[in-house]
CSV table of C-alpha atoms in Angstrom, one decimal:
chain,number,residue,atom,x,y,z
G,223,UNK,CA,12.2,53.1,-26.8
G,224,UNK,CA,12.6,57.1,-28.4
G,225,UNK,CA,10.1,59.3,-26.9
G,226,UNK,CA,9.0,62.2,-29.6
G,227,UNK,CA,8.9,66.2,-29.4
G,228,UNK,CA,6.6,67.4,-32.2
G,229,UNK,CA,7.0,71.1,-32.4
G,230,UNK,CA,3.8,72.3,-34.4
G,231,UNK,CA,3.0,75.9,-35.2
G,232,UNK,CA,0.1,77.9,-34.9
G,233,UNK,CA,-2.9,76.5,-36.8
G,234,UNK,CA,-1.1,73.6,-38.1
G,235,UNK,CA,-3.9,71.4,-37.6
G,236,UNK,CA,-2.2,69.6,-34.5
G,237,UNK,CA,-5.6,68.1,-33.0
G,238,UNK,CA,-6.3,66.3,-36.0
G,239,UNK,CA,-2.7,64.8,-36.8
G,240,UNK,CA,-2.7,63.7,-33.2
G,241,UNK,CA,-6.5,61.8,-33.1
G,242,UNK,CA,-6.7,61.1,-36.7
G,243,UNK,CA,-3.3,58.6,-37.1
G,244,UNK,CA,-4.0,56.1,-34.3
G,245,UNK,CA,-2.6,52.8,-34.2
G,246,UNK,CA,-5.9,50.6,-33.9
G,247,UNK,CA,-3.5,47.9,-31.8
G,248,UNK,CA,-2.4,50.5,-29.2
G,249,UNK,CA,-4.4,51.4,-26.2
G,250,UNK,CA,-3.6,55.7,-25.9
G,251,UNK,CA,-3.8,58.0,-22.7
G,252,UNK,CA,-3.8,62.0,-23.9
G,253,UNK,CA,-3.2,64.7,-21.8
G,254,UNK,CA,-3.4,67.9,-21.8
G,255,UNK,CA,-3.7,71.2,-19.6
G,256,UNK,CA,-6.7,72.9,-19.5
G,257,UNK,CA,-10.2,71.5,-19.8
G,258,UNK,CA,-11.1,73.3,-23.2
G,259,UNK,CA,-8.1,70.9,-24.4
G,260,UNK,CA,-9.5,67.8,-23.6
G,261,UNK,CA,-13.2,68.7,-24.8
G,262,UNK,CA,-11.1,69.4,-28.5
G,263,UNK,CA,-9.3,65.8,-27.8
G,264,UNK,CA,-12.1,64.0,-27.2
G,265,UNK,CA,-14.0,65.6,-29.8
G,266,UNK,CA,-11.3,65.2,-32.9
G,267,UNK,CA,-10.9,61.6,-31.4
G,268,UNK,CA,-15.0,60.8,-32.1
G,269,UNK,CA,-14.5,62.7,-35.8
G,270,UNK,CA,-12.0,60.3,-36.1
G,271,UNK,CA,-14.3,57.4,-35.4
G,272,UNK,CA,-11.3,55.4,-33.0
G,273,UNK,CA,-12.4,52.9,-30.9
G,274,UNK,CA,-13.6,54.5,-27.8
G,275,UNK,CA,-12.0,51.7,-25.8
G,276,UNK,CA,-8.5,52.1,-27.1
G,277,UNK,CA,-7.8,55.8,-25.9
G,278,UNK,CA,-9.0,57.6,-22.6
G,279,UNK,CA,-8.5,61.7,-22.2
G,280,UNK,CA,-7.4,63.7,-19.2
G,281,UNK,CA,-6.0,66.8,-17.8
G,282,UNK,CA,-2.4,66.3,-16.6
G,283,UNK,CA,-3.8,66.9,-13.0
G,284,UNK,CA,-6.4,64.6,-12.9
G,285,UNK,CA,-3.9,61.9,-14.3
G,286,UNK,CA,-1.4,62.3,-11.4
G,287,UNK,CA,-4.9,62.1,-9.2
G,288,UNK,CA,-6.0,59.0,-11.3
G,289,UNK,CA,-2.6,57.6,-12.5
G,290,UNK,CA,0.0,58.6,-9.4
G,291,UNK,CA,-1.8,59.7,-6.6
G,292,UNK,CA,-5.0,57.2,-5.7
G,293,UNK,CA,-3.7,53.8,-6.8
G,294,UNK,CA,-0.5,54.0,-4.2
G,295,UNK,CA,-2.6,56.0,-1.2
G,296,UNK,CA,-0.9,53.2,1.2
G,297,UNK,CA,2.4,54.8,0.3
G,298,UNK,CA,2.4,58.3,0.4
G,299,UNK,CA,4.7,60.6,2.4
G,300,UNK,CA,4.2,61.9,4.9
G,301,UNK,CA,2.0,58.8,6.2
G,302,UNK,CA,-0.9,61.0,7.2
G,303,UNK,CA,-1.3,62.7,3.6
G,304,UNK,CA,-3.1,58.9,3.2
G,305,UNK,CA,-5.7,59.9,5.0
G,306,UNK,CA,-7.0,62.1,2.5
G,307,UNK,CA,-10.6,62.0,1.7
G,308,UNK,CA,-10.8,64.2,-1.6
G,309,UNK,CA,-9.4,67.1,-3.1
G,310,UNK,CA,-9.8,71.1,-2.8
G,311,UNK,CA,-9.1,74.0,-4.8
G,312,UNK,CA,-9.0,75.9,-2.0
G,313,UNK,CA,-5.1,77.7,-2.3
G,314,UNK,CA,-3.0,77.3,1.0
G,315,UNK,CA,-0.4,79.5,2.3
G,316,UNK,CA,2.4,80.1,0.4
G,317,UNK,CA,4.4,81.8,2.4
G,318,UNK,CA,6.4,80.3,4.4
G,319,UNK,CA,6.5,84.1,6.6
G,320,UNK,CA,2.6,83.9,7.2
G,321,UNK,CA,0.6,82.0,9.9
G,322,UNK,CA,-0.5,78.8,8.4
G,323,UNK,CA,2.1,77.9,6.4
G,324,UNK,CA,3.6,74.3,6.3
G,325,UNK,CA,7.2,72.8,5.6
G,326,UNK,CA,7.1,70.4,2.9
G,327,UNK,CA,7.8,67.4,5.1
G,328,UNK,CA,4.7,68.3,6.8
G,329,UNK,CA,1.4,66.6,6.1
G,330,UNK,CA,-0.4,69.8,6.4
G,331,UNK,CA,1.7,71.2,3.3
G,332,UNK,CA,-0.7,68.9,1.1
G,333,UNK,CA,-3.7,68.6,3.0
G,334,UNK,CA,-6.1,71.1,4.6
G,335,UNK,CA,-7.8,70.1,8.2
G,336,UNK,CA,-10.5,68.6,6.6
G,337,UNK,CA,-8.4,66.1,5.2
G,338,UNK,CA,-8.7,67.0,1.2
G,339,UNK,CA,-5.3,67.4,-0.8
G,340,UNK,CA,-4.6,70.7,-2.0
G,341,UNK,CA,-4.6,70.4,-6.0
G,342,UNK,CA,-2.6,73.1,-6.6
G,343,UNK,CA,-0.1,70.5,-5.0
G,344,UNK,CA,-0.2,67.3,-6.2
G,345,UNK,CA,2.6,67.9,-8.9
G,346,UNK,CA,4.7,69.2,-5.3
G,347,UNK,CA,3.0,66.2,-3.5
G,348,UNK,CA,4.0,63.6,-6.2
G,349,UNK,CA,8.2,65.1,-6.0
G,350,UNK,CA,8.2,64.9,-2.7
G,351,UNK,CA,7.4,60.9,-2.9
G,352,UNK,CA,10.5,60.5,-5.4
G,353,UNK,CA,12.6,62.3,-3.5
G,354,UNK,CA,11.6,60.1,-0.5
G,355,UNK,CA,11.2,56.7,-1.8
G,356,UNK,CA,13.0,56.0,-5.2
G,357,UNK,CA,11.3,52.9,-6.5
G,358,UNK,CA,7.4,55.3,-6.2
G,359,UNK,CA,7.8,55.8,-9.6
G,360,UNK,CA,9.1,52.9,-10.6
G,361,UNK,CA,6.0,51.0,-9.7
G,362,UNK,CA,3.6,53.9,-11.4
G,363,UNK,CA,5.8,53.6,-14.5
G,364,UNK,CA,5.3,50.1,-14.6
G,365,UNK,CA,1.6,50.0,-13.7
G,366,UNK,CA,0.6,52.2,-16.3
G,367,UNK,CA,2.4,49.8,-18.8
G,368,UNK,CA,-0.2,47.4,-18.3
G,369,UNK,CA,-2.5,49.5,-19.4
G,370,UNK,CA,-1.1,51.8,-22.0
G,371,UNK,CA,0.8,51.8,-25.1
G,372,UNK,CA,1.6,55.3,-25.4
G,373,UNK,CA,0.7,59.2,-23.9
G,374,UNK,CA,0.2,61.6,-26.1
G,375,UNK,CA,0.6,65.0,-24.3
G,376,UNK,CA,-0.7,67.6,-26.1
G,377,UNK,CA,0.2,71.6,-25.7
G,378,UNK,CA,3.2,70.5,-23.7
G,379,UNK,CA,4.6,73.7,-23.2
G,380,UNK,CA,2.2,74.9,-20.9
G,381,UNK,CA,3.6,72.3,-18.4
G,382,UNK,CA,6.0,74.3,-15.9
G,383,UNK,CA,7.2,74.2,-12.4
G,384,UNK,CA,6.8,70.8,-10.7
G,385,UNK,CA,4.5,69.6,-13.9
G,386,UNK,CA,7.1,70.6,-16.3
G,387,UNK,CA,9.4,68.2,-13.7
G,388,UNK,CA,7.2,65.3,-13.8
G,389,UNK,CA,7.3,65.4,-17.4
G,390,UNK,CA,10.6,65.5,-17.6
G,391,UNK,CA,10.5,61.8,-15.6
G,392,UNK,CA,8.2,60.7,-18.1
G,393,UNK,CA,9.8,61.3,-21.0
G,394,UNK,CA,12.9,59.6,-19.5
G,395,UNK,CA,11.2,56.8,-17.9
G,396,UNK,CA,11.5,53.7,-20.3
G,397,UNK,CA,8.0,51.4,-19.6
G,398,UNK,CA,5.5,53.4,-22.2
G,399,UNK,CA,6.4,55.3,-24.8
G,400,UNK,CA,5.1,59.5,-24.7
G,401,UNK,CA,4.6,61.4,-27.6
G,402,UNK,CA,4.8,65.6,-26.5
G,403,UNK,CA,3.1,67.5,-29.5
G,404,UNK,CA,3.4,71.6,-29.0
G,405,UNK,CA,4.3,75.0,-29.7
G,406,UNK,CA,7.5,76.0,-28.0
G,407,UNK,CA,7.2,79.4,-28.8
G,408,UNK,CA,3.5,79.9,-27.0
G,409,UNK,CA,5.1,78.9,-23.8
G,410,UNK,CA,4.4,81.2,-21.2
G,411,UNK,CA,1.6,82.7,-22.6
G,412,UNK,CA,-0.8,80.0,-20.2
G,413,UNK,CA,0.9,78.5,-17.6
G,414,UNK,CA,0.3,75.5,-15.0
G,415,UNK,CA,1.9,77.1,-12.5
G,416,UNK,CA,2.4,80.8,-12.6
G,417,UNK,CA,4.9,81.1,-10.5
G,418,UNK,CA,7.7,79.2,-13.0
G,419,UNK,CA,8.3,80.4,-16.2
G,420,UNK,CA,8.8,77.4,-18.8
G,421,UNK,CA,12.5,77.0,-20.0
G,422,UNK,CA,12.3,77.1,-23.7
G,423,UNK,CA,13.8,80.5,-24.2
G,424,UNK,CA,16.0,81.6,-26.9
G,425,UNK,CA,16.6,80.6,-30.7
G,426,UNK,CA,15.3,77.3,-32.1
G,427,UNK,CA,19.2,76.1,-31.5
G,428,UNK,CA,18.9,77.2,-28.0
G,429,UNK,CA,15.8,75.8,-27.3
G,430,UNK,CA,16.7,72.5,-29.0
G,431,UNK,CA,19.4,72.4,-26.2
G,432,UNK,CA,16.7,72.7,-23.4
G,433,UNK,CA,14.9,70.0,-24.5
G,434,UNK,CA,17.5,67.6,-25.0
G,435,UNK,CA,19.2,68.5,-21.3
G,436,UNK,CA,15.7,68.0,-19.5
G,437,UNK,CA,14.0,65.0,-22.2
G,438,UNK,CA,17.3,62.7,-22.8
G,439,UNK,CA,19.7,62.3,-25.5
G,440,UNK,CA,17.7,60.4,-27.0
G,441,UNK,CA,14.1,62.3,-27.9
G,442,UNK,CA,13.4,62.6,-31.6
G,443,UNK,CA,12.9,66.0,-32.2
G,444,UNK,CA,10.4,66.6,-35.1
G,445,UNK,CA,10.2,69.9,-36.8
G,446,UNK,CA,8.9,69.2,-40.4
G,447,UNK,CA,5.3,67.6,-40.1
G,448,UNK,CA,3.3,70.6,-38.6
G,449,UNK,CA,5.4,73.0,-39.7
G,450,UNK,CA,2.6,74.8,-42.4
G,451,UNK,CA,-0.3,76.8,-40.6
G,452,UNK,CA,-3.6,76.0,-42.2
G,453,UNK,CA,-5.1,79.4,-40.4
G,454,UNK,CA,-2.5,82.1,-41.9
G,455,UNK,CA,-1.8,83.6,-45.5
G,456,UNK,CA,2.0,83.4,-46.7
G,457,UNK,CA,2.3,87.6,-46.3
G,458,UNK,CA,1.4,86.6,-42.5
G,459,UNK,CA,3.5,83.7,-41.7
G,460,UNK,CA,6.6,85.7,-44.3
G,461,UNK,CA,6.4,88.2,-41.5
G,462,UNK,CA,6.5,86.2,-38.2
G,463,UNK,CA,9.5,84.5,-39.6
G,464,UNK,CA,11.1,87.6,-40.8
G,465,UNK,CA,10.6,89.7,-37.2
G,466,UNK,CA,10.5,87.2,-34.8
G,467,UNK,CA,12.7,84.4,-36.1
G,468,UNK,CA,10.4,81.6,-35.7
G,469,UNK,CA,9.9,79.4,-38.6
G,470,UNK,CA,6.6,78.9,-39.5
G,471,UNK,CA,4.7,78.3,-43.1
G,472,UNK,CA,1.1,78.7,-44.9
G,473,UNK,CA,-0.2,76.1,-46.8
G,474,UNK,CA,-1.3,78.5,-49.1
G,475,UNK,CA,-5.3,77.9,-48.0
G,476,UNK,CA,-5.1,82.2,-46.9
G,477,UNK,CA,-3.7,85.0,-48.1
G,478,UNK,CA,-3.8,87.0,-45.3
G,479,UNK,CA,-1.0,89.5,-45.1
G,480,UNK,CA,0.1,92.7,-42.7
G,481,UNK,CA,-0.3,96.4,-42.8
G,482,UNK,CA,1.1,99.2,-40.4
G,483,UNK,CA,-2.2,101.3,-40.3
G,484,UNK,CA,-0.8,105.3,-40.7
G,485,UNK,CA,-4.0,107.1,-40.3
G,486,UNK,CA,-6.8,108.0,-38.4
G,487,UNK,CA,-9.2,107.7,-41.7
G,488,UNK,CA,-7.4,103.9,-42.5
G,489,UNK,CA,-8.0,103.5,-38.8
G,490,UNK,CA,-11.6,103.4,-38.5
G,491,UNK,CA,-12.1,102.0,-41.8
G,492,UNK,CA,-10.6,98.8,-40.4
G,493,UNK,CA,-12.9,99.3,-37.8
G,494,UNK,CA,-15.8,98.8,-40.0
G,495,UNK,CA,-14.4,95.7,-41.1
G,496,UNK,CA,-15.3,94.4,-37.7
G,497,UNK,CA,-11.8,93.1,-36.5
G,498,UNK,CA,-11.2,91.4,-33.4
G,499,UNK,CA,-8.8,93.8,-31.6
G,500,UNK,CA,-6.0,91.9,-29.8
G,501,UNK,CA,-4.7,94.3,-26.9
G,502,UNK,CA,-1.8,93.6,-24.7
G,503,UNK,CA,-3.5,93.9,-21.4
G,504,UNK,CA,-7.4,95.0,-20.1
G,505,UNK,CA,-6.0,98.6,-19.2
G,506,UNK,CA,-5.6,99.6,-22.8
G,507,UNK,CA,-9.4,101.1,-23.9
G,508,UNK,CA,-11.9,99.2,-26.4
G,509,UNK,CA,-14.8,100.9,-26.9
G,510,UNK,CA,-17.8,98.5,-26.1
G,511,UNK,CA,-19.0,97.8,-29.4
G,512,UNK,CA,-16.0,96.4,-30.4
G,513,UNK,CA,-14.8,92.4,-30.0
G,514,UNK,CA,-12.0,92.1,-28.1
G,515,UNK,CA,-9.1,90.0,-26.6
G,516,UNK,CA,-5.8,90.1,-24.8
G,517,UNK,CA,-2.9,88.9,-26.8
G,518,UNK,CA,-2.3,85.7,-24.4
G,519,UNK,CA,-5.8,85.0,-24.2
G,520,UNK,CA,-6.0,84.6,-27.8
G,521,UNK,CA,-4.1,81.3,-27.5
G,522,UNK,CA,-6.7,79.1,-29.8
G,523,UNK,CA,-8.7,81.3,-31.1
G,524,UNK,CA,-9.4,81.3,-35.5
G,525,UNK,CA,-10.3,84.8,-36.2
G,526,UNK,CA,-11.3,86.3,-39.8
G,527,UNK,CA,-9.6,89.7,-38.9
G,528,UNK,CA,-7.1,90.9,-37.2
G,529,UNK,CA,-6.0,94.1,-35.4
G,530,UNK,CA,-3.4,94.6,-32.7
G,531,UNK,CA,-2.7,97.6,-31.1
G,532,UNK,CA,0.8,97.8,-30.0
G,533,UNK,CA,3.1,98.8,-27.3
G,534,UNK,CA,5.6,101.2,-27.5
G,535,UNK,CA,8.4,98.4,-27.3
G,536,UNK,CA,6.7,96.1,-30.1
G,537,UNK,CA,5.7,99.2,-32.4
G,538,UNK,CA,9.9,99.8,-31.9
G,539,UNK,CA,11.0,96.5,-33.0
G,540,UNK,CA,8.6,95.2,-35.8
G,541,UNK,CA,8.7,99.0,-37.8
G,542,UNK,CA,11.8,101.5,-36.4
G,543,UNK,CA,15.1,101.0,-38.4
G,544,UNK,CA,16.6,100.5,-34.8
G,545,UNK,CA,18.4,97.2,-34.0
G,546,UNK,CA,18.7,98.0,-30.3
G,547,UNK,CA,15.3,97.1,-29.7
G,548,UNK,CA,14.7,93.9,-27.6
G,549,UNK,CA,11.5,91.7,-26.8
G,550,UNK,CA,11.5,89.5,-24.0
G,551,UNK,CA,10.5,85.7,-24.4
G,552,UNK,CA,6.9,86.3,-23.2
G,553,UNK,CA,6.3,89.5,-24.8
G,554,UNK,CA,7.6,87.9,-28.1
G,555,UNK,CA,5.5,84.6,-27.7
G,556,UNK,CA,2.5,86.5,-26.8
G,557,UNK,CA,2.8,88.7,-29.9
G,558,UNK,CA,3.7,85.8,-32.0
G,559,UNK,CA,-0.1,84.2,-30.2
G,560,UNK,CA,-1.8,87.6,-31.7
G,561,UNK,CA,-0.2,87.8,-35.2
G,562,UNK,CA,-1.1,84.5,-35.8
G,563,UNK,CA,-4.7,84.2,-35.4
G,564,UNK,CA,-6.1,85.5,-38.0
G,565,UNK,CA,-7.6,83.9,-41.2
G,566,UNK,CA,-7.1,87.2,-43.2
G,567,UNK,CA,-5.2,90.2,-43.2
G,568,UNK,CA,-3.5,91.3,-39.6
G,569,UNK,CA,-3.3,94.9,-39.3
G,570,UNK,CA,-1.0,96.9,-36.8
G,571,UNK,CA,-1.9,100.1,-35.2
G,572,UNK,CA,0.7,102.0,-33.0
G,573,UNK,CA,-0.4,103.0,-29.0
G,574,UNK,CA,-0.6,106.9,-30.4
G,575,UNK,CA,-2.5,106.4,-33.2
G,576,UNK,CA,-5.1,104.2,-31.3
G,577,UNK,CA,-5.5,107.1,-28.7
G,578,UNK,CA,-6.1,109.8,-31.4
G,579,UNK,CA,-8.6,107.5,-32.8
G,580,UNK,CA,-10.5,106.6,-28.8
G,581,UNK,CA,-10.7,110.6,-29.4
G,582,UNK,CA,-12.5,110.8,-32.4
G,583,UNK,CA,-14.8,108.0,-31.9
């Protein structure tokens, strides 16, 4: 059995490859992070009109609940963790310097005195049972064969720390087959655990790497069948690839492209336009009568305009003649999340021009 890694760009109409090619013989389990996710799942899955009985959707937490966790309760480690009566979103301590704070052989590290599990631990609570018993997940691989054909995990990259580990079982385990469709390079831009940064850092040859070390040897890697955004005009997706080195296409549906904005008088007349103005963090000012949005928080988002106010550092490496000038993985995937959101045109405004027009206005 191969396992696939679909790496799909931004607005390469990923939701509807993924719920609109089912096999009508094959009973399908899709995960996916956050809960806006599976309400887009579910919903591409009824456009689709597939049998409702042949596919079921979750977040990647409540499957370990549903999937790991409740159907082997008798064998859990430590023994008193089975005792647990629900589950809590309360946080516990952390760290392992402050009163409160349990070692992870003890129950207590996974359960609060009220006897609910922590579920900002069950990924930690399900490694902890392969470390201590090594046919667990054996028998949870081979239950879930009985009852599905294939996972489809969907936005994969968002998966890191002991998630991103428990994936990494799955898609070497050998009782159902998973399908991982995502965009590499809007890793760390959302997170599952925000302490953990996800590992696919680097070029496309680099990254390729990653995945085979922590997937197999034997993952098929596709690159080619989401690989033309349906959201972004050629000038756009011409630029991402040029700047940021990541390969990415239009379909020719938008001819949106990018312009540096020089002046204060260009400045607001883009304001007129009504943009949505994608700012790095909630520090930098947006007057109130303006729509606005962090670059990360963008993730998702199909906008009709664009325009991003840059740092110092970005404004440096997409438009100074230097070559010196470095981004960091997240500050590049993040920027890659806010150029690529747009329907139309995406225009660029430097950190001191945007001041000089907060002035005026």
């Amino acid at each position: 059995m191969v396992n696939k890694v679909i790496q799909s760009v931004a607005g390469a109409g990923k939701t509807y490859k993924i719920t609109h090619e089912l096999d009508s013989n094959k009973k399908y389990l899709f995960l996916t992070f956050t809960n806006g996710n599976v309400r887009n799942l579910e919903n591409g899955l009824l456009e689709s009109m597939a049998n409702p009985t042949n596919y079921y959707v979750s977040t990647f937490s409540k499957f370990l609940i549903d999937w790991v966790i409740n159907p082997f309760k008798p064998m859990l480690l430590p023994s008193k963790v089975r005792e647990y009566k629900g589950f809590t979103n309360f946080q516990p301590v952390n760290d392992a310097r402050l009163p409160g704070y349990y070692t992870h052989d003890n129950a207590y590290h996974y359960i609060d005195k009220s006897k609910s599990l922590f579920l900002s631990r069950i990924s930690e609570l399900v490694m902890y049972q392969k470390k201590k018993s090594k046919e667990f997940l054996t028998l949870v691989f081979n239950r879930m064969s009985k009852y599905i054909d294939e996972i489809v995990i969907d936005e994969f990259q968002d998966l890191t720390g002991n998630d991103f580990k428990i994936l990494s079982l799955l898609m070497k385990q050998k009782e159902v087959k998973i399908t991982l469709v995502g965009d590499v390079y809007q890793s760390n831009v959302s997170k599952s655990d925000q302490r953990k940064p996800a590992p696919y850092i680097g070029n496309w040859e680099e990254i390729t790497q990653v995945l085979y070390k922590n997937f197999g040897k034997r993952i098929e890697i596709n690159t080619a069948s989401l690989r033309n955004s349906r959201r972004i005009g050629e000038g756009v997706a011409n630029f991402i690839e040029t700047h940021l080195d990541i390969v990415i296409k239009s379909d020719g549906r938008h001819t949106g492209g990018t312009n540096l904005i020089k002046t204060r008088t260009d400045a607001i007349s883009v304001l007129n336009m009504n943009p949505t103005i994608l700012i790095w963090n909630k520090k930098i000012n947006v007057p109130i009568q303006y729509k606005s949005c962090t670059w990360g928080y963008s993730k998702g988002d199909t906008l009709e305009l664009v325009l991003i106010i840059l740092t110092s550092s970005t404004e440096k490496f997409l438009f100074s003649d230097s070559k010196n000038e470095k981004l960091s993985v997240e500050i590049r995937n993040k920027l890659y999340v806010a150029m690529s959101r747009s329907q139309g045109n995406v225009y660029f405004i430097s950190p001191t021009l945007w001041k000089e027009v907060l002035t005026y206005l």
